[in-house]
Amino acid sequence: MFSDLTDPILKSAAEMPLVPIDRQTSLGELAYASLKEAIVRGEFSAGQKLTVRAVAQALEVSTTPARDAIMRLIGEGALVNAGPKTVIVPPLTKTALDEVTAIRLVLEALAAKIAAANISPETIDKLKTLQSQINSALDAGNYSAALKANKAFHFLIYQTAKMPRLTTMIESLWVRIGPSLNDLYPEFATSRVGVSNHMEAIAGLESRDAARVQAAIEKDIRDGYRRLATRVE
Amino acid sequence: MFSDLTDPILKSAAEMPLVPIDRQTSLGELAYASLKEAIVRGEFSAGQKLTVRAVAQALEVSTTPARDAIMRLIGEGALVNAGPKTVIVPPLTKTALDEVTAIRLVLEALAAKIAAANISPETIDKLKTLQSQINSALDAGNYSAALKANKAFHFLIYQTAKMPRLTTMIESLWVRIGPSLNDLYPEFATSRVGVSNHMEAIAGLESRDAARVQAAIEKDIRDGYRRLATRVE
DNA sequence: ATTTGATATTTGATGCAACAAATTTGTTGC
DNA sequence: GCAACAAATTTGTTGCATCAAATATCAAAT
């Protein structure tokens, strides 16, 4: 015991089984997260103007972090510049919905396909838990909880693909439709069209059938599209 | 003559034959464009640290526009945060290249497919002009000109799809591999592997054969991938 | 009453100073 | 030499004042 105290426990810090903590707790980061959340929740009506000073005042920070957050959201398409000095939350036009859906189809299909090869039993358990959460949220009429669990369900699959850049890109697409999803209640709650697609996706993952998972996700996207399309234009 | 002076020349401004000018000439915008250009040209070695003040000084602006530019480029993945106070231009690892290529394949294939349905004879002429520019640039050994014309060729096709959000996403992927492309000279110049793919794409567009265009673009991406893959790791 | 023009207000952009955190450099002790 | 500690410097963040441009308000004229 203690036979060789000069021998270091670890040869370098890189060998420590720890993941670096990300200190992304700047006010700009918080403002970004907070504003994005509000947009996805549909707190702003489409076309509503956002000013730097108004956002700064609402978040109780100075103009700089507020401006950071707005510019960042413009960069990923969650907000748009509609004039020289006016940024608005973009209304979801039919054209935009068509384009976003076409991109979602290829991107989320890719993620789903690769996820099927990387799936673990633990992740499948979590997916089943999330699906039951969706069901009970719908039963309880808690629509926003159902939306949240639905998003968690999809992104748990996508994250399984271990393609972080892909996941980020998909996220930016969801932000653009997020606001409009809130208008779908209660139609979405009663129809429960997503449930069977999710069950099919889980079944495909369990049998590691990439094509089956991909088809289930694609159908889920198309079903959602049809509902959204009736609400725009 | 002058029979009815009370009649207005134009009923509304909307009837005037003018297109609105876009005033996107803020310093932040210019700094962003300039910095992105420099990154794609490979001016910075992979892993090189970028500081707000250094960029500000180089561009002869204050910290604010420089910070705007850096944050924006971080947002689209052209720069990455590698530590609490260090942003670097990310080295292209094999993993990153694999992921970006997989995404490019589905996204650019989608754009190419839709472009085939929207193509006009004028655009095909422009594509042929660009291809001849690529050839003569390669003949002259002007590699950076060849790269620039190659990019123009691809994006002229993608823009034909009339999906602006898709084009932006593809652009952000090109920025990530751009720096490494410069290391490929002169191998790329001598092999001229891209030429046949481009001719095939043009032929497919002329006959409006979406599958053929898509296949040509996919092959072009895969060929480029093989060359890049030998240089990373 | 509607339009035109001037005035006032709002707003994004920009620069800069102050601060805190992180890094680098220097120094001391062994 | 080298490890440990401390001082100095670098650096991102934040707030704010200022400016010019855009928008809104209002009055006068037709």
XYZ file of C-alpha atoms (C1' of nucleotides) in Angstrom:
526
model
C 0.000 0.000 0.000
C 1.226 3.436 -0.913
C 4.076 1.634 -2.538
C 4.769 4.351 -5.023
C 3.644 7.746 -3.907
C 5.587 9.511 -6.603
C 3.402 7.933 -9.241
C 0.626 10.386 -9.983
C -2.908 9.136 -9.765
C -3.642 10.648 -13.118
C -1.121 11.363 -15.785
C -3.035 14.434 -16.922
C -6.236 16.283 -16.316
C -7.476 15.002 -19.623
C -7.769 11.538 -18.124
C -10.120 12.573 -15.388
C -13.596 11.186 -15.952
C -15.168 14.607 -15.852
C -16.862 16.657 -18.476
C -15.915 20.316 -18.446
C -18.631 22.501 -17.014
C -19.826 25.051 -19.456
C -19.967 28.431 -17.900
C -22.337 29.867 -20.390
C -24.139 31.836 -17.757
C -23.657 35.258 -19.228
C -26.592 37.600 -19.245
C -26.588 37.434 -23.016
C -26.974 33.673 -22.838
C -29.796 33.893 -20.329
C -31.539 36.584 -22.318
C -31.255 34.441 -25.432
C -32.683 31.374 -23.721
C -35.461 33.346 -22.090
C -36.476 35.151 -25.252
C -36.360 31.999 -27.347
C -38.502 30.181 -24.833
C -41.047 32.965 -24.924
C -41.151 32.891 -28.704
C -41.646 29.129 -28.861
C -44.351 29.329 -26.231
C -46.127 31.725 -28.529
C -46.022 34.655 -26.123
C -45.648 37.045 -29.020
C -48.232 37.322 -31.723
C -46.901 36.917 -35.237
C -45.747 40.188 -36.693
C -45.234 41.802 -33.318
C -42.357 44.253 -33.203
C -39.509 43.674 -30.801
C -37.266 46.533 -29.766
C -33.964 46.233 -28.011
C -34.986 48.563 -25.224
C -38.316 46.837 -24.639
C -36.673 43.422 -24.361
C -33.971 44.862 -22.126
C -36.556 46.380 -19.818
C -38.667 43.225 -19.717
C -35.656 41.078 -18.836
C -34.256 43.747 -16.532
C -30.872 43.850 -18.196
C -29.099 46.496 -20.193
C -29.368 46.883 -23.935
C -26.262 44.869 -24.718
C -27.446 41.394 -23.630
C -30.876 42.121 -25.068
C -29.337 43.074 -28.368
C -27.165 39.949 -28.273
C -30.228 37.772 -27.820
C -32.210 39.443 -30.587
C -29.358 39.308 -33.088
C -28.738 35.673 -32.314
C -32.369 34.782 -32.855
C -32.356 36.700 -36.120
C -29.336 34.648 -37.120
C -31.198 31.393 -36.669
C -34.412 32.623 -38.236
C -36.524 32.762 -35.085
C -36.835 36.508 -35.608
C -36.609 38.427 -38.855
C -35.688 41.895 -39.931
C -38.801 43.396 -41.461
C -37.531 46.848 -42.293
C -34.681 49.138 -41.421
C -35.316 49.310 -37.708
C -37.926 46.702 -37.016
C -37.490 43.095 -35.989
C -40.606 40.988 -35.762
C -41.459 37.420 -34.923
C -42.146 36.099 -38.418
C -45.640 34.949 -39.301
C -45.593 31.399 -40.595
C -46.640 31.696 -44.221
C -47.588 28.719 -46.330
C -44.372 29.174 -48.317
C -42.235 29.190 -45.177
C -44.060 26.184 -43.756
C -43.567 24.257 -46.981
C -39.867 25.007 -47.038
C -39.277 24.258 -43.380
C -41.202 21.012 -43.685
C -39.201 19.916 -46.731
C -35.969 20.530 -44.822
C -37.290 18.863 -41.690
C -38.191 15.765 -43.675
C -34.653 15.146 -44.901
C -32.875 16.268 -41.739
C -35.010 14.476 -39.177
C -35.160 11.390 -41.372
C -31.375 11.356 -41.434
C -31.166 11.725 -37.667
C -33.774 9.033 -37.100
C -32.029 6.618 -39.433
C -28.687 6.975 -37.707
C -30.295 6.893 -34.276
C -31.624 3.425 -35.048
C -28.055 2.152 -35.246
C -27.012 3.781 -31.962
C -30.049 3.150 -29.794
C -29.695 1.666 -26.308
C -32.319 -0.121 -24.185
C -32.129 2.703 -21.646
C -33.020 5.272 -24.279
C -35.952 3.171 -25.423
C -37.197 3.074 -21.848
C -36.949 6.831 -21.644
C -38.848 7.163 -24.898
C -41.637 4.994 -23.551
C -41.776 7.106 -20.413
C -41.993 10.258 -22.479
C -44.767 8.774 -24.597
C -46.804 7.971 -21.507
C -46.225 11.536 -20.348
C -47.596 12.767 -23.645
C -50.651 10.588 -23.219
C -51.414 11.694 -19.688
C -50.833 15.338 -20.575
C -53.384 14.986 -23.353
C -55.771 13.241 -20.973
C -55.394 16.093 -18.508
C -55.904 18.646 -21.245
C -52.493 20.120 -20.468
C -51.578 21.011 -23.983
C -48.326 22.855 -23.336
C -47.045 19.920 -21.302
C -47.920 17.615 -24.186
C -46.025 19.817 -26.611
C -43.022 19.874 -24.330
C -42.975 16.097 -23.925
C -43.453 15.669 -27.661
C -40.412 17.814 -28.322
C -38.414 15.880 -25.738
C -39.442 12.631 -27.416
C -38.250 13.703 -30.843
C -35.000 15.215 -29.690
C -34.099 12.253 -27.535
C -34.134 10.246 -30.745
C -32.187 12.853 -32.676
C -29.554 13.167 -29.982
C -29.029 9.437 -30.174
C -27.613 9.964 -33.649
C -24.662 11.685 -31.970
C -24.577 14.440 -34.546
C -24.628 17.643 -32.548
C -24.535 19.972 -35.541
C -27.494 18.183 -37.056
C -29.443 18.405 -33.822
C -28.806 22.140 -33.592
C -30.019 22.646 -37.146
C -33.194 20.686 -36.476
C -33.759 22.731 -33.340
C -33.625 25.952 -35.307
C -36.342 24.593 -37.573
C -38.582 23.699 -34.656
C -38.297 27.201 -33.288
C -39.838 28.543 -36.464
C -42.960 26.415 -36.233
C -43.172 26.398 -32.452
C -45.330 29.492 -32.099
C -47.928 28.215 -34.557
C -48.169 24.857 -32.817
C -49.849 26.527 -29.896
C -52.741 27.542 -32.118
C -53.508 23.914 -32.883
C -55.099 23.146 -29.568
C -57.513 21.526 -29.002
C -57.577 19.847 -32.394
C -54.253 18.199 -31.851
C -55.187 17.075 -28.365
C -58.325 15.270 -29.434
C -57.030 13.693 -32.614
C -53.928 12.131 -31.070
C -52.550 11.431 -34.455
C -48.970 11.530 -33.259
C -49.352 8.629 -30.873
C -49.372 5.840 -33.419
C -46.384 7.343 -35.236
C -44.438 7.463 -32.006
C -45.283 3.863 -31.178
C -44.151 2.857 -34.628
C -40.883 4.756 -34.171
C -40.252 3.023 -30.865
C -40.971 -0.365 -32.423
C -38.544 0.414 -35.228
C -35.856 1.441 -32.789
C -36.313 -1.716 -30.753
C -35.782 -3.858 -33.817
C -33.046 -1.528 -35.073
C -34.961 -1.146 -38.307
C -33.628 2.162 -39.619
C -36.061 2.376 -42.519
C -39.011 1.817 -40.206
C -37.946 4.531 -37.791
C -37.319 6.910 -40.637
C -40.748 6.221 -42.144
C -42.458 6.759 -38.785
C -40.757 10.117 -38.246
C -41.522 11.210 -41.789
C -45.167 10.320 -41.336
C -45.253 12.222 -38.053
C -43.869 15.311 -39.768
C -46.314 15.028 -42.647
C -49.277 14.574 -40.302
C -48.248 17.641 -38.345
C -47.786 19.547 -41.553
C -51.309 18.842 -42.703
C -52.726 20.247 -39.497
C -50.552 23.330 -39.579
C -51.241 23.951 -43.258
C -54.942 24.459 -42.567
C -54.101 27.277 -40.195
C -51.877 29.327 -42.457
C -53.425 31.315 -45.287
C -51.933 67.829 -73.327
C -52.110 68.378 -69.612
C -55.762 67.579 -69.985
C -56.256 66.380 -66.440
C -53.762 67.720 -63.958
C -55.797 66.603 -60.960
C -55.266 62.997 -61.897
C -52.280 61.719 -59.891
C -49.396 60.264 -61.839
C -49.373 57.202 -59.641
C -52.187 55.936 -57.509
C -49.797 54.633 -54.867
C -46.115 54.187 -54.182
C -46.572 50.481 -54.781
C -47.060 51.152 -58.461
C -43.740 52.879 -58.866
C -41.289 50.772 -60.850
C -38.704 50.779 -58.071
C -37.286 48.049 -55.928
C -36.673 48.914 -52.273
C -33.014 49.429 -51.454
C -31.680 47.262 -48.679
C -29.556 49.195 -46.265
C -27.637 46.416 -44.610
C -24.485 48.439 -44.419
C -23.908 48.524 -40.706
C -20.405 48.093 -39.415
C -21.478 44.894 -37.738
C -22.642 43.566 -41.069
C -19.431 44.537 -42.801
C -17.318 43.106 -40.002
C -19.275 39.846 -40.217
C -18.844 39.591 -43.980
C -15.189 40.486 -43.814
C -14.375 38.059 -41.030
C -16.321 35.230 -42.619
C -14.563 35.812 -45.908
C -11.206 35.647 -44.185
C -12.131 32.407 -42.454
C -13.305 30.739 -45.654
C -10.176 31.878 -47.453
C -8.228 30.050 -44.773
C -6.475 33.153 -43.482
C -6.562 31.735 -39.985
C -4.889 28.492 -39.112
C -7.144 25.962 -37.421
C -7.143 26.389 -33.679
C -6.043 29.995 -33.826
C -7.491 32.164 -31.105
C -9.600 35.145 -32.027
C -10.086 37.968 -29.560
C -12.655 40.686 -29.784
C -10.095 43.438 -29.487
C -7.759 41.932 -32.048
C -10.536 41.643 -34.612
C -11.714 45.150 -33.774
C -8.240 46.542 -34.285
C -7.684 44.640 -37.528
C -10.963 45.880 -38.960
C -10.466 49.338 -37.472
C -13.798 49.378 -35.713
C -14.771 49.376 -32.068
C -15.359 46.254 -30.019
C -19.113 46.235 -30.554
C -19.248 45.404 -34.285
C -16.315 43.019 -33.864
C -18.124 41.244 -31.074
C -21.287 41.115 -33.163
C -19.395 39.452 -35.998
C -17.686 36.898 -33.772
C -20.863 35.953 -31.941
C -22.726 35.570 -35.184
C -20.074 33.289 -36.602
C -20.121 31.234 -33.424
C -23.860 30.925 -33.881
C -23.482 29.372 -37.283
C -20.568 27.154 -36.345
C -17.857 28.960 -38.285
C -16.162 29.710 -34.977
C -16.391 27.770 -31.752
C -16.005 28.482 -28.078
C -13.053 26.427 -26.900
C -12.910 27.488 -23.288
C -14.225 30.212 -21.059
C -12.615 33.107 -22.869
C -11.286 31.667 -26.075
C -12.933 31.437 -29.450
C -11.048 29.575 -32.143
C -11.586 28.667 -35.746
C -12.434 24.984 -35.341
C -10.105 22.373 -36.796
C -11.949 20.056 -39.151
C -11.861 16.685 -37.453
C -12.823 13.470 -39.190
C -15.939 13.311 -37.039
C -16.986 16.835 -37.962
C -16.280 16.240 -41.639
C -18.349 13.059 -41.597
C -21.272 14.820 -39.984
C -21.152 17.895 -42.193
C -20.908 15.696 -45.281
C -23.895 13.603 -44.247
C -25.952 16.761 -43.775
C -24.687 18.286 -47.013
C -25.718 15.174 -48.920
C -29.360 15.409 -47.938
C -29.625 19.199 -48.022
C -27.848 19.843 -51.300
C -29.562 16.874 -52.903
C -32.886 18.391 -51.909
C -31.944 21.777 -53.328
C -30.642 20.230 -56.545
C -33.771 18.177 -57.013
C -36.073 21.145 -56.662
C -33.817 23.337 -58.766
C -34.304 20.927 -61.669
C -37.986 21.827 -61.722
C -37.356 25.581 -61.621
C -34.407 25.928 -63.974
C -34.435 28.487 -66.782
C -32.340 28.574 -69.968
C -30.652 31.758 -68.734
C -29.501 30.051 -65.577
C -28.131 27.129 -67.564
C -26.145 29.594 -69.668
C -24.741 31.162 -66.516
C -23.808 27.739 -65.198
C -21.929 26.952 -68.398
C -20.110 30.259 -68.124
C -19.146 29.496 -64.548
C -17.914 26.057 -65.512
C -15.673 27.529 -68.203
C -14.390 29.969 -65.592
C -13.537 27.024 -63.353
C -11.676 25.350 -66.202
C -9.635 28.381 -67.134
C -8.850 29.124 -63.507
C -7.518 25.595 -63.136
C -5.544 25.987 -66.357
C -4.022 29.182 -65.034
C -3.247 27.567 -61.706
C -5.378 30.159 -59.960
C -6.737 27.901 -57.292
C -8.609 30.435 -55.217
C -10.412 31.682 -58.320
C -11.366 28.101 -59.122
C -12.739 27.618 -55.618
C -14.727 30.827 -55.859
C -16.236 29.884 -59.231
C -16.981 26.399 -57.934
C -18.904 27.865 -55.031
C -20.781 30.202 -57.358
C -21.674 27.243 -59.568
C -23.152 25.222 -56.732
C -25.060 28.092 -55.166
C -26.513 29.263 -58.438
C -28.149 25.846 -58.613
C -29.277 25.931 -54.998
C -30.733 29.422 -55.320
C -32.780 28.192 -58.241
C -34.699 26.030 -55.783
C -36.128 29.273 -54.365
C -35.740 28.073 -50.807
C -33.835 30.847 -49.059
C -33.719 29.166 -45.666
C -32.290 26.035 -47.220
C -29.647 28.026 -49.081
C -28.593 29.755 -45.873
C -28.249 26.438 -44.089
C -26.127 24.991 -46.882
C -23.970 28.097 -46.802
C -23.260 27.605 -43.118
C -22.049 24.096 -43.892
C -19.703 25.308 -46.622
C -18.145 27.800 -44.242
C -17.076 24.930 -42.010
C -15.162 23.076 -44.690
C -14.031 26.152 -46.595
C -10.762 26.624 -44.727
C -9.667 23.032 -45.308
C -10.409 23.222 -49.015
C -7.493 25.565 -49.445
C -5.137 22.824 -48.293
C -6.173 20.613 -51.156
C -4.255 22.459 -53.815
C -2.671 21.321 -56.084
C -4.201 17.875 -55.882
C -7.635 19.165 -56.655
C -6.375 21.317 -59.504
C -4.691 18.459 -61.320
C -7.321 15.808 -60.806
C -10.254 17.901 -62.024
C -12.649 15.385 -60.662
C -15.376 17.936 -60.190
C -15.631 18.821 -63.859
C -17.443 15.697 -65.014
C -19.887 15.942 -62.122
C -20.682 19.516 -63.039
C -21.230 18.636 -66.686
C -23.535 15.851 -65.596
C -25.458 18.254 -63.369
C -25.876 20.710 -66.232
C -27.061 17.934 -68.532
C -29.578 16.849 -65.928
C -30.858 20.387 -65.508
C -31.238 20.829 -69.253
C -33.392 17.731 -69.487
C -35.118 18.628 -66.206
C -34.160 15.237 -64.847
C -34.285 15.815 -61.089
C -32.843 12.432 -60.176
C -29.897 12.943 -62.507
C -29.061 16.362 -61.089
C -29.371 15.037 -57.573
C -27.076 12.111 -58.340
C -24.466 14.401 -59.904
C -24.420 16.721 -56.910
C -24.235 13.800 -54.505
C -21.307 12.348 -56.406
C -19.572 15.722 -56.396
C -19.943 15.924 -52.626
C -18.685 12.383 -52.136
C -15.698 12.949 -54.402
C -14.782 16.085 -52.494
C -15.239 14.236 -49.226
C -12.759 11.537 -50.204
C -10.106 14.120 -50.917
C -10.730 16.032 -47.723
C -10.829 12.875 -45.624
C -7.222 12.060 -46.480
C -6.146 15.380 -45.024
C -7.837 15.121 -41.651
C -6.420 12.716 -39.079
C -61.119 66.566 -44.941
C -56.850 65.138 -46.880
C -52.289 65.849 -47.798
C -47.929 67.952 -47.104
C -44.246 69.369 -44.395
C -41.967 70.294 -40.105
C -41.015 68.839 -35.470
C -40.511 65.562 -31.737
C -39.776 61.007 -30.313
C -38.206 56.429 -30.767
C -34.722 53.271 -31.992
C -30.621 50.658 -33.661
C -25.705 51.345 -34.066
C -21.400 52.476 -32.202
C -17.775 53.501 -29.114
C -15.982 53.328 -24.679
C -15.164 52.809 -19.790
C -15.511 49.834 -15.835
C -15.545 45.271 -13.954
C -14.602 40.498 -13.131
C -12.717 36.387 -14.626
C -9.034 34.022 -16.788
C -4.483 33.800 -18.463
C 0.196 34.927 -18.513
C 4.270 36.383 -16.406
C 7.310 36.920 -12.716
C 9.172 35.538 -8.353
C 10.301 32.955 -4.550
C 11.547 28.842 -2.139
C 13.057 24.308 -2.261
C 15.677 23.154 -12.491
C 10.994 23.316 -10.922
C 6.884 23.734 -8.361
C 3.905 27.028 -6.042
C 2.264 31.321 -5.288
C 1.434 36.218 -6.452
C 1.296 40.208 -9.399
C 0.270 41.991 -13.895
C -1.992 41.671 -18.113
C -5.391 40.138 -21.250
C -10.091 39.503 -22.329
C -15.246 38.868 -22.505
C -19.139 41.104 -20.487
C -22.056 44.729 -19.316
C -23.974 49.214 -19.018
C -24.523 53.582 -20.859
C -23.961 57.928 -23.485
C -24.150 59.615 -28.047
C -25.459 59.866 -32.853
C -27.979 59.327 -36.987
C -31.746 57.337 -39.062
C -36.515 56.055 -38.969
C -41.060 56.695 -37.182
C -44.765 59.100 -35.114
C -47.108 63.389 -34.071
C -49.045 67.512 -35.289
C -50.046 71.825 -37.632
C -50.885 74.370 -41.691
C -52.416 74.732 -46.355
C -55.126 73.588 -50.200
